[in-house]
Every structure is written in C-alpha cells, then in structure tokens.
Short mmCIF file of C-alpha atoms in Angstrom, two decimals:
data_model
loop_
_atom_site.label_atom_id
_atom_site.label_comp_id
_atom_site.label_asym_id
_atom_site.label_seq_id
_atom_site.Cartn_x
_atom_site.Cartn_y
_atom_site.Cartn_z
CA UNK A 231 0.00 0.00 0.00
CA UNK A 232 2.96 2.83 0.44
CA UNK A 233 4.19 1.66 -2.84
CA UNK A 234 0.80 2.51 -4.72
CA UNK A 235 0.52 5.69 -2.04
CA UNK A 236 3.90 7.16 -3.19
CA UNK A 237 3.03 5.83 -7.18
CA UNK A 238 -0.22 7.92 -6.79
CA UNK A 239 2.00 10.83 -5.53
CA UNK A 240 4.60 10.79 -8.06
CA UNK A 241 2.14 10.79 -10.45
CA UNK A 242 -0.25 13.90 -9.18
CA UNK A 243 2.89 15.52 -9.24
CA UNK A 244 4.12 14.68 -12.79
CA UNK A 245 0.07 15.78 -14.17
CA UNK A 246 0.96 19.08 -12.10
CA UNK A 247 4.13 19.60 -13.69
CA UNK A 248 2.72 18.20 -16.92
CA UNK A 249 -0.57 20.25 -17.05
CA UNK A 250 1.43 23.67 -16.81
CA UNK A 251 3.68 22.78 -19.89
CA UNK A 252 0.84 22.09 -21.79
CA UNK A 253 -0.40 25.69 -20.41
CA UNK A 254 1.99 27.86 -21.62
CA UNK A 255 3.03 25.39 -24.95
CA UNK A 256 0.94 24.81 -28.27
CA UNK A 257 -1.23 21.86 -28.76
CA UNK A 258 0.92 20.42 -31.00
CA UNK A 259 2.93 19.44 -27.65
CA UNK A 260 -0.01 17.35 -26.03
CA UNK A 261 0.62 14.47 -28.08
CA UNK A 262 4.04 14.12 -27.24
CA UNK A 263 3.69 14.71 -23.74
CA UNK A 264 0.74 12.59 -23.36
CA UNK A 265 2.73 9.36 -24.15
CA UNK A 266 6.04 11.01 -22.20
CA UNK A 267 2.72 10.64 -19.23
CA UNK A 268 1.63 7.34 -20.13
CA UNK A 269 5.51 5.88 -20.39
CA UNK A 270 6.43 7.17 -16.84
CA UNK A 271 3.18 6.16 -15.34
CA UNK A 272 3.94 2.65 -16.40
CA UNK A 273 7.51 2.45 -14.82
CA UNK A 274 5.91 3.88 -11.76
CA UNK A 275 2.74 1.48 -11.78
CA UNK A 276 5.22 -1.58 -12.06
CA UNK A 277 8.15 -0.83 -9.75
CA UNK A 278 8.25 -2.86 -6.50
CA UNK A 279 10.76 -2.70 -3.45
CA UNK A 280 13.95 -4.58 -4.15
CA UNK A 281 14.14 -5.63 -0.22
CA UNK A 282 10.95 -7.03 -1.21
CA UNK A 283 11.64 -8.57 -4.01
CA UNK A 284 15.06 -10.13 -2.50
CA UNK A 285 12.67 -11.76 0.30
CA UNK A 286 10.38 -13.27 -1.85
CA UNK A 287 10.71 -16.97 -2.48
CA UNK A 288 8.60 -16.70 -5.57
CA UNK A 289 11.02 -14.52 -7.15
CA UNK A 290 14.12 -15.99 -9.46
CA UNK A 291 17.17 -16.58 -8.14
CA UNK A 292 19.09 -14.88 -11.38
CA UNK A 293 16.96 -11.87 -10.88
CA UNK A 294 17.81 -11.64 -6.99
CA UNK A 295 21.36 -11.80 -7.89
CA UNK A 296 21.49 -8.93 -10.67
CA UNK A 297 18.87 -7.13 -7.92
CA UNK A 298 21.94 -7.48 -4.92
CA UNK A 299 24.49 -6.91 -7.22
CA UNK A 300 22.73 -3.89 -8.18
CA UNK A 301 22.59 -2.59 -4.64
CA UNK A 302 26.15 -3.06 -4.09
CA UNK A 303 26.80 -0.82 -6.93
CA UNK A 304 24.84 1.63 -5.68
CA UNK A 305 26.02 1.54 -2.24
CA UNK A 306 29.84 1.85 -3.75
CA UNK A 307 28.47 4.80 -6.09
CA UNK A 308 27.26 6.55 -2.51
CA UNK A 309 30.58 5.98 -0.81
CA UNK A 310 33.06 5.77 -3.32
CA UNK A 311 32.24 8.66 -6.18
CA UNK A 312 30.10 10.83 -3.84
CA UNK A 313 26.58 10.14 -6.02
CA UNK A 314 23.79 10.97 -4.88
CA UNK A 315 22.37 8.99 -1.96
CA UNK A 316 18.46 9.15 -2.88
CA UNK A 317 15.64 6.37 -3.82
CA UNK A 318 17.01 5.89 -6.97
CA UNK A 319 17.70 2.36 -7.75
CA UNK A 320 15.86 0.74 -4.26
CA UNK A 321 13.08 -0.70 -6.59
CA UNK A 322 12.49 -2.77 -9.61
CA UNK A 323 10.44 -2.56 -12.76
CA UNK A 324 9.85 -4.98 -15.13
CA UNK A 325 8.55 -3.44 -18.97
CA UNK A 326 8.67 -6.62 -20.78
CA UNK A 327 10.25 -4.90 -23.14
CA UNK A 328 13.67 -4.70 -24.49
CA UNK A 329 14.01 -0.72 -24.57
CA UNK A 330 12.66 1.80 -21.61
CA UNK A 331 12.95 4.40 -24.59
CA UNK A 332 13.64 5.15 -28.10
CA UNK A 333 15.80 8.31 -29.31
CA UNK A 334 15.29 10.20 -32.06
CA UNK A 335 18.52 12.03 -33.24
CA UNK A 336 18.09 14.73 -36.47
CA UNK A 337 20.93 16.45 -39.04
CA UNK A 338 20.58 18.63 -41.89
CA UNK A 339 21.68 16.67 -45.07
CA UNK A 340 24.88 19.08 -44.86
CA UNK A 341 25.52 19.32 -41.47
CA UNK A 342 26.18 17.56 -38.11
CA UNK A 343 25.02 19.72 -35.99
CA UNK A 344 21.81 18.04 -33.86
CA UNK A 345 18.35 19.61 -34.37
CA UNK A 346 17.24 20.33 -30.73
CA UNK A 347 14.35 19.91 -28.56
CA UNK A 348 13.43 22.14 -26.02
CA UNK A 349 11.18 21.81 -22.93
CA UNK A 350 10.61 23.83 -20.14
CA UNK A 351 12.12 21.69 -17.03
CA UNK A 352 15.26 20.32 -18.95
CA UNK A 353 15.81 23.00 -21.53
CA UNK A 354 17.05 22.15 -24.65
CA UNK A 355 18.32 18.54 -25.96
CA UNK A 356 19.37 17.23 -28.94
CA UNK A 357 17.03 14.14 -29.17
CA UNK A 358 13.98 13.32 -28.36
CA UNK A 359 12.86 10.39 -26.47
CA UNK A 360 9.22 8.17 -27.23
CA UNK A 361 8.54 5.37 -24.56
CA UNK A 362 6.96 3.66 -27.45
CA UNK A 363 9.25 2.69 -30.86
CA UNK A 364 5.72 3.05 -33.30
CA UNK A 365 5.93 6.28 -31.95
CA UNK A 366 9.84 7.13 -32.39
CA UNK A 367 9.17 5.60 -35.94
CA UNK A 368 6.13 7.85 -36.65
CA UNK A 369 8.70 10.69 -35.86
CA UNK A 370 11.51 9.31 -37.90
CA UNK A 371 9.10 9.42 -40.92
CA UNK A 372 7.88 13.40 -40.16
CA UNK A 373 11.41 14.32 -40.03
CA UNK A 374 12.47 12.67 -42.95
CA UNK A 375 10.15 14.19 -45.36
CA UNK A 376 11.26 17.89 -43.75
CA UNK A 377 14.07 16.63 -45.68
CA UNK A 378 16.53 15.60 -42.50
CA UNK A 379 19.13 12.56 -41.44
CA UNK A 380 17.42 10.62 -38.94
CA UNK A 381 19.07 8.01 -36.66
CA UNK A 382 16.47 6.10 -34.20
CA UNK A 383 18.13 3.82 -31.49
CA UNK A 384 16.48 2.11 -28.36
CA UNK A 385 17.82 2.93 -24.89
CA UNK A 386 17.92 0.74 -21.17
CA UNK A 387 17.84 4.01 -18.96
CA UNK A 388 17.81 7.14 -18.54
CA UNK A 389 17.46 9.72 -15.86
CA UNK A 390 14.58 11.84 -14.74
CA UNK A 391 17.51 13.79 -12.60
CA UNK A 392 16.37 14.07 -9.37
CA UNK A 393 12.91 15.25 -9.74
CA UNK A 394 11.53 11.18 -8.95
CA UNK A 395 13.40 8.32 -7.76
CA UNK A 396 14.79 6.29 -11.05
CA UNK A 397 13.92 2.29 -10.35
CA UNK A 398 16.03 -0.31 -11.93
CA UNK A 399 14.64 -1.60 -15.31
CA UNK A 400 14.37 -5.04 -16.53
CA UNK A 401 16.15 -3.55 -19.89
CA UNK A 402 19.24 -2.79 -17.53
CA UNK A 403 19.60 -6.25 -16.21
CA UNK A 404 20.86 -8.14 -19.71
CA UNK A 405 24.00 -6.41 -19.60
CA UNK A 406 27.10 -7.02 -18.18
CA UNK A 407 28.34 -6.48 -14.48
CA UNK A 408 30.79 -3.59 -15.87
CA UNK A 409 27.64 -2.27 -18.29
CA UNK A 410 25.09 -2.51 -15.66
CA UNK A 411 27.60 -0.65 -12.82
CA UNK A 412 28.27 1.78 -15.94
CA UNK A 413 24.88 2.51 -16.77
CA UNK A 414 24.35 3.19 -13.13
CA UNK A 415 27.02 5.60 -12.62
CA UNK A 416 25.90 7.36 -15.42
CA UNK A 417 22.37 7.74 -14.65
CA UNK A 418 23.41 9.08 -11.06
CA UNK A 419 26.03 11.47 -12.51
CA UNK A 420 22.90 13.21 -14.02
CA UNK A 421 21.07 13.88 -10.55
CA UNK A 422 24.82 15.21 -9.52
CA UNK A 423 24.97 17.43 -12.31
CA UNK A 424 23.27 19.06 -15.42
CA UNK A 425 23.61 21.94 -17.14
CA UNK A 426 20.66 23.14 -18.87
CA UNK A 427 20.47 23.27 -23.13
CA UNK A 428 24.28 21.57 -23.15
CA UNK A 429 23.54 18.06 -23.99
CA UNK A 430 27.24 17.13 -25.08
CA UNK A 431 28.76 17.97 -21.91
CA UNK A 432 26.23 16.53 -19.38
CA UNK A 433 26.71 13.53 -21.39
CA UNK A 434 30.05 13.32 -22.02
CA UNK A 435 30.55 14.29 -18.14
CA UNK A 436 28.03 11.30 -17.15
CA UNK A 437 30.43 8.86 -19.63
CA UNK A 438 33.45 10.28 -18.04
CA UNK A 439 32.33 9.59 -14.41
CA UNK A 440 31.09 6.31 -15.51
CA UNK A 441 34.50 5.12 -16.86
CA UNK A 442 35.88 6.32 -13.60
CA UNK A 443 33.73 4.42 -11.33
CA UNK A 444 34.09 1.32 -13.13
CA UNK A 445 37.85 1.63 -13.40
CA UNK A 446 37.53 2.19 -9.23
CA UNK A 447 34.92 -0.51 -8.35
CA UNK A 448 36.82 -2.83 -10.74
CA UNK A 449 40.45 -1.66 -8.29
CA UNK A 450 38.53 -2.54 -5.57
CA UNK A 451 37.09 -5.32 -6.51
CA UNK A 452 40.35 -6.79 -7.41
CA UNK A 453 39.59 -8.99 -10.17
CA UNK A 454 41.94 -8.60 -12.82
CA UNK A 455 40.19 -10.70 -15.68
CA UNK A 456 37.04 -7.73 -15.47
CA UNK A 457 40.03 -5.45 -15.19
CA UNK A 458 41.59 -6.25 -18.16
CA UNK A 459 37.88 -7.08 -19.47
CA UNK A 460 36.97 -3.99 -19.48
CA UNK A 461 40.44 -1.72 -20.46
CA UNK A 462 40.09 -3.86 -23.45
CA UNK A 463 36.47 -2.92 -24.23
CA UNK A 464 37.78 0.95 -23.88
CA UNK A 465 40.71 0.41 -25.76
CA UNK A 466 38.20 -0.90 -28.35
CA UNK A 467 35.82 1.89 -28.12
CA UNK A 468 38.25 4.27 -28.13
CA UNK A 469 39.56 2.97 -31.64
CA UNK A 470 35.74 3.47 -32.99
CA UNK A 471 35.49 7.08 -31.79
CA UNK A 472 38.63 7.71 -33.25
CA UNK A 473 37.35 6.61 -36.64
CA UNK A 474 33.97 8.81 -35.89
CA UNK A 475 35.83 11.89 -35.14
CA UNK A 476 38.23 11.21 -38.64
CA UNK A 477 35.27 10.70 -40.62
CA UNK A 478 33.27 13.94 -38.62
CA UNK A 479 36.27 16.05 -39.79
CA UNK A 480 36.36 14.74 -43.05
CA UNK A 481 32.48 15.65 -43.75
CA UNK A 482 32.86 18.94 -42.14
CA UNK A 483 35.38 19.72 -44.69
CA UNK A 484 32.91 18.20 -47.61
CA UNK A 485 30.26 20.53 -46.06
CA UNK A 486 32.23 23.37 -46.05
CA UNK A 487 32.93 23.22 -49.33
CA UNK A 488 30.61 25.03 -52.72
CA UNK A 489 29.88 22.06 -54.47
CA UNK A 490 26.62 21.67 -55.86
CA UNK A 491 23.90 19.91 -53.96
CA UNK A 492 23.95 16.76 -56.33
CA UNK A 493 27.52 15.94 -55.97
CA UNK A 494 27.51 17.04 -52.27
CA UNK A 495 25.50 14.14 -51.49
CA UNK A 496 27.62 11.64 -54.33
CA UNK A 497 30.93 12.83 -51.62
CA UNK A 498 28.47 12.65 -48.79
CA UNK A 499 27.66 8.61 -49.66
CA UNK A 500 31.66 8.03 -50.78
CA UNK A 501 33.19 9.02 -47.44
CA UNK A 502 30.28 6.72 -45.35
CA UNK A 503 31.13 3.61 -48.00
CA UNK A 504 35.11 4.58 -46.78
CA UNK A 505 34.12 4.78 -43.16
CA UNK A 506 32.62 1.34 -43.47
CA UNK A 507 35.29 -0.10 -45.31
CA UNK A 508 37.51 1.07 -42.93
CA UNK A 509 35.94 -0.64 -40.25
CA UNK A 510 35.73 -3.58 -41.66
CA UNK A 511 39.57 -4.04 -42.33
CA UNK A 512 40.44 -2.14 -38.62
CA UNK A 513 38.12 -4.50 -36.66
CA UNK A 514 40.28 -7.77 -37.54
CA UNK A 515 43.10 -6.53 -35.51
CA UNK A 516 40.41 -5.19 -32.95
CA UNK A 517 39.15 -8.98 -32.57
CA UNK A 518 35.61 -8.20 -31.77
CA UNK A 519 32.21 -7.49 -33.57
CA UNK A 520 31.36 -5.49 -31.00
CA UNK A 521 30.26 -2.51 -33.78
CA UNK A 522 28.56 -4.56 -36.34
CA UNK A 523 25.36 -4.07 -35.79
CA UNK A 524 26.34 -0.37 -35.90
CA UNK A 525 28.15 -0.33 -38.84
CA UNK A 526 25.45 -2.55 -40.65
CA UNK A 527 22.48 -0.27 -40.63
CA UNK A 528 22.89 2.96 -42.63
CA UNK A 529 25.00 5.55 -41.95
CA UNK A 530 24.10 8.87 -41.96
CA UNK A 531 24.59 12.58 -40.43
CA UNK A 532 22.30 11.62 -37.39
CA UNK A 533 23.95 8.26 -36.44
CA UNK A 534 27.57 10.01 -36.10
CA UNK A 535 25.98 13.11 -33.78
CA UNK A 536 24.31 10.08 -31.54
CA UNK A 537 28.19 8.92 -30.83
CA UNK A 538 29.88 12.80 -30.81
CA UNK A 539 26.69 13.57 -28.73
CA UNK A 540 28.39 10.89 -25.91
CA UNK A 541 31.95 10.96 -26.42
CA UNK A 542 32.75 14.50 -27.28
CA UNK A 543 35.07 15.75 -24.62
CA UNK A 544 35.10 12.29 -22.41
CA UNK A 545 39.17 12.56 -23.39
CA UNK A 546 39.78 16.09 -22.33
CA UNK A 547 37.79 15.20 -19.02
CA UNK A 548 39.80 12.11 -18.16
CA UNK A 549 43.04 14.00 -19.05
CA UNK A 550 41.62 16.80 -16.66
CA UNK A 551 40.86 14.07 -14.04
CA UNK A 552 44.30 12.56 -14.74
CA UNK A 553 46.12 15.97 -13.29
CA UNK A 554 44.24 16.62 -10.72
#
C-alpha cells in the first residue's frame, strides 16, 4: 500500500508539472507529452521494493542476484564517487520490453550539428525520447520528409535527474556487471549534475564519471580478468570514436565546401562507404564485432551526432581528471 501511495504521488505531481507545460506550450505538444505521461506512469505502476523482491521466495534466483548486485553498486556509487544517496535504484520494474525508450537524433543533409528539442524543465536537448518505438518511428518518418538525417536507437535508462526516484529496469539487467555498474554511474552522474540546453557535456561528463567508477569498483574489486575485461572494451571503443571523429572532420570539410547539392551528397555517400570499409579491415586486428550491428544499418549525419553527442570531450575530461 505505500508503494501505490507514493506511485499515486509521483504521479499527481508529474500531471501538475505536466498540465502547466501544456499551459503555456501549443497543442501540437499534447501528443508528445501525453505518451512522455503514459511511459512514466507505467515504470511507476510496475516498480516494487527490491528488499521485497530479494525476500520473496517466488522470485528468481538470477533476478535476486542482478537485484543485490545492483545494490552493491549503488552503495559503492554513494561511498566511493560521492553520487547521490536518494531512492534511486531501491526498486524494480519490469517493462517486458527490451528498450525503456527510443531516441530520435536529427541532421541537416549538410551538417552535423543536432536539431534540438526544447522543454521547459530540462531546456534544450538534442534528441527526443518516445517510450513507445511506433511512436519514435512515426517521428523518424515526419522528419524525414522535412528533408533531415534521422538516426532512431532504443535505450535501457535514462534519468529523470532528481525530480523522482529512477527504479532499476528489466532492460538494464541483460548487460554485463561492468555495463550494468556503468549505466548506473551514469544515470546518477545526471542527478549530480546538469547543465541546462548543453547536452554534449552533461553527457560526455556522465560517460566520463562512468569510466571512472568502473575503473575504481573494478580496483577494488580486485579482479583482474574484469580489469583487463573492461580496459580492453575501452581500448576498443576508443579505436571506434577515433574513426567517428576522422570521418566527422572529413564531412565537415565536404560541407564546407561550394559544391553543388547533387555531388555534395555523391561525396556525402563516398566518405560513409570509406568509413565502413575502414571498419571492416580495422576491426580484424580489434578482434571483436562489437560494432557490427552499428556499422550494418545505414549511416548517416544523425547516427555520427548520436556517438559525438556521448563521447565529445570524455578525453579532455579524463586528461583533466588525470592531473588533478
């Protein structure tokens, strides 16, 4: 009964907050913040104590050990990186789905510079979010006829930053113990701080935390096979940013340039086929397949902002970290 009494709160609160948006927006918002209503109403409607959960003997064992391991995470994010120590995380939701969310990211044909979104509690952002993918898809088609590169991709979590307590999602629990202890760091690092209309750096300052806390939970922990797990898996990712930021500067030049429309766009489709063809000869000495199922769905304007969008100035801030 306090779970549905604080449920019921949450949600009076979110109609409150909700119902003066739609006040001072156009009606063209409703819609979209209708289902943004309906999607956190659901997560709230589902969660359940983890104590609880970890008591019951109905309950699977493999979910009561991702559910423990994720309150040890938590607890180490508290004492070790200073996150904040709030409900977050302290109950469970199950969606039966594989995605909590699914982003929209939009680019001129010319240009990699994110078409934003703005609202009134979080400011501006340079995607937009649907809690159901028929939606995001419905979206993907609108913006693609205003003549735009779109880039849809599904999500496990994401943060509502403080203003409700974030539960742990069935979509989180697949992952790995380093992506799951990630993801949670991250999250947090979003209640800790935010900067309104800056999407790259609350991002790329919620990746940079996250590699820290994993790097310090994994030192801790002492297990060098996750250790040298997961300084592979950066070295890795570090070798595909470094291929997104070549091929970034090489269609920034392209863009720059006075060519005419038609054989903007032939250049535009050359340098993706190059990326691509790059990867495919780079990831034999990277022994993983880790980027496949990037790589094998279209490229495009969009799907390179979604990774500069993340990754933009995670190197300067571990270098910064490094010094101090």
């Amino acid at each position: 009964m306090a779970r549905l009494n604080r449920s019921l709160t949450s949600i009076r609160f979110l109609l409150t907050v909700i119902a003066f948006i739609l006040s001072t927006t156009g009606c063209s918002s409703l819609t979209y913040y209708s289902q943004s209503i309906a999607g956190q109403t659901e997560i709230w409607m589902k969660q359940k104590s983890i104590n609880n959960l970890l008591t019951d003997p109905e309950q699977k064992e493999e979910l009561k050990q991702r559910l423990n391991f994720v309150k040890a995470i938590r607890e180490f994010s508290v004492i070790e990186l200073g996150l904040p120590d709030n409900n977050s995380y302290l109950s469970y939701a199950d969606l039966e789905r594989r995605f909590v969310v699914w982003t929209i990211y939009a680019t001129p044909r010319f240009s990699l510079k994110p078409k934003n979104w703005c609202y009134l509690v979080v400011g501006c952002l340079s995607y937009k979010g649907y809690f159901a993918e028929a939606d995001a898809k419905k979206e993907m088609v609108k913006l693609r006829q205003e003549g735009l590169d779109v880039y849809m991709g599904g999500v496990v979590a994401y943060s509502t930053l403080g203003w409700f307590a974030d539960p742990v999602l069935n979509t989180m629990l697949n992952w790995s113990d380093i992506e799951l202890a990630k993801v949670i760091f991250h999250e947090l690092t979003h209640q800790l701080l935010y900067i309104n209309n800056d999407t790259v750096f609350n991002e790329s300052f919620a990746e940079t935390i996250a590699i820290i806390g994993v790097r310090k939970w994994l030192d801790k922990k002492g297990d060098m096979h996750l250790i040298d797990q997961f300084e592979e898996q950066r070295d890795t990712q570090k070798l595909f940013i470094e291929l997104v930021f070549k091929y970034k500067h090489r269609l920034e030049k392209l863009f720059q340039s006075e060519l005419p429309v038609v054989v903007m766009e032939s250049e535009k489709a050359v340098i993706f086929n190059a990326m691509k063809s790059e990867y495919e000869q780079a990831k034999i000495n990277w022994q993983t397949d880790d980027y496949d199922n990037w790589f094998n769905t279209a490229l495009n304007n969009a799907k390179l902002a979604s990774v500069l969008t993340y990754h933009q100035f995670v190197d300067d801030m571990l270098a910064i970290y490094a010094k101090s």
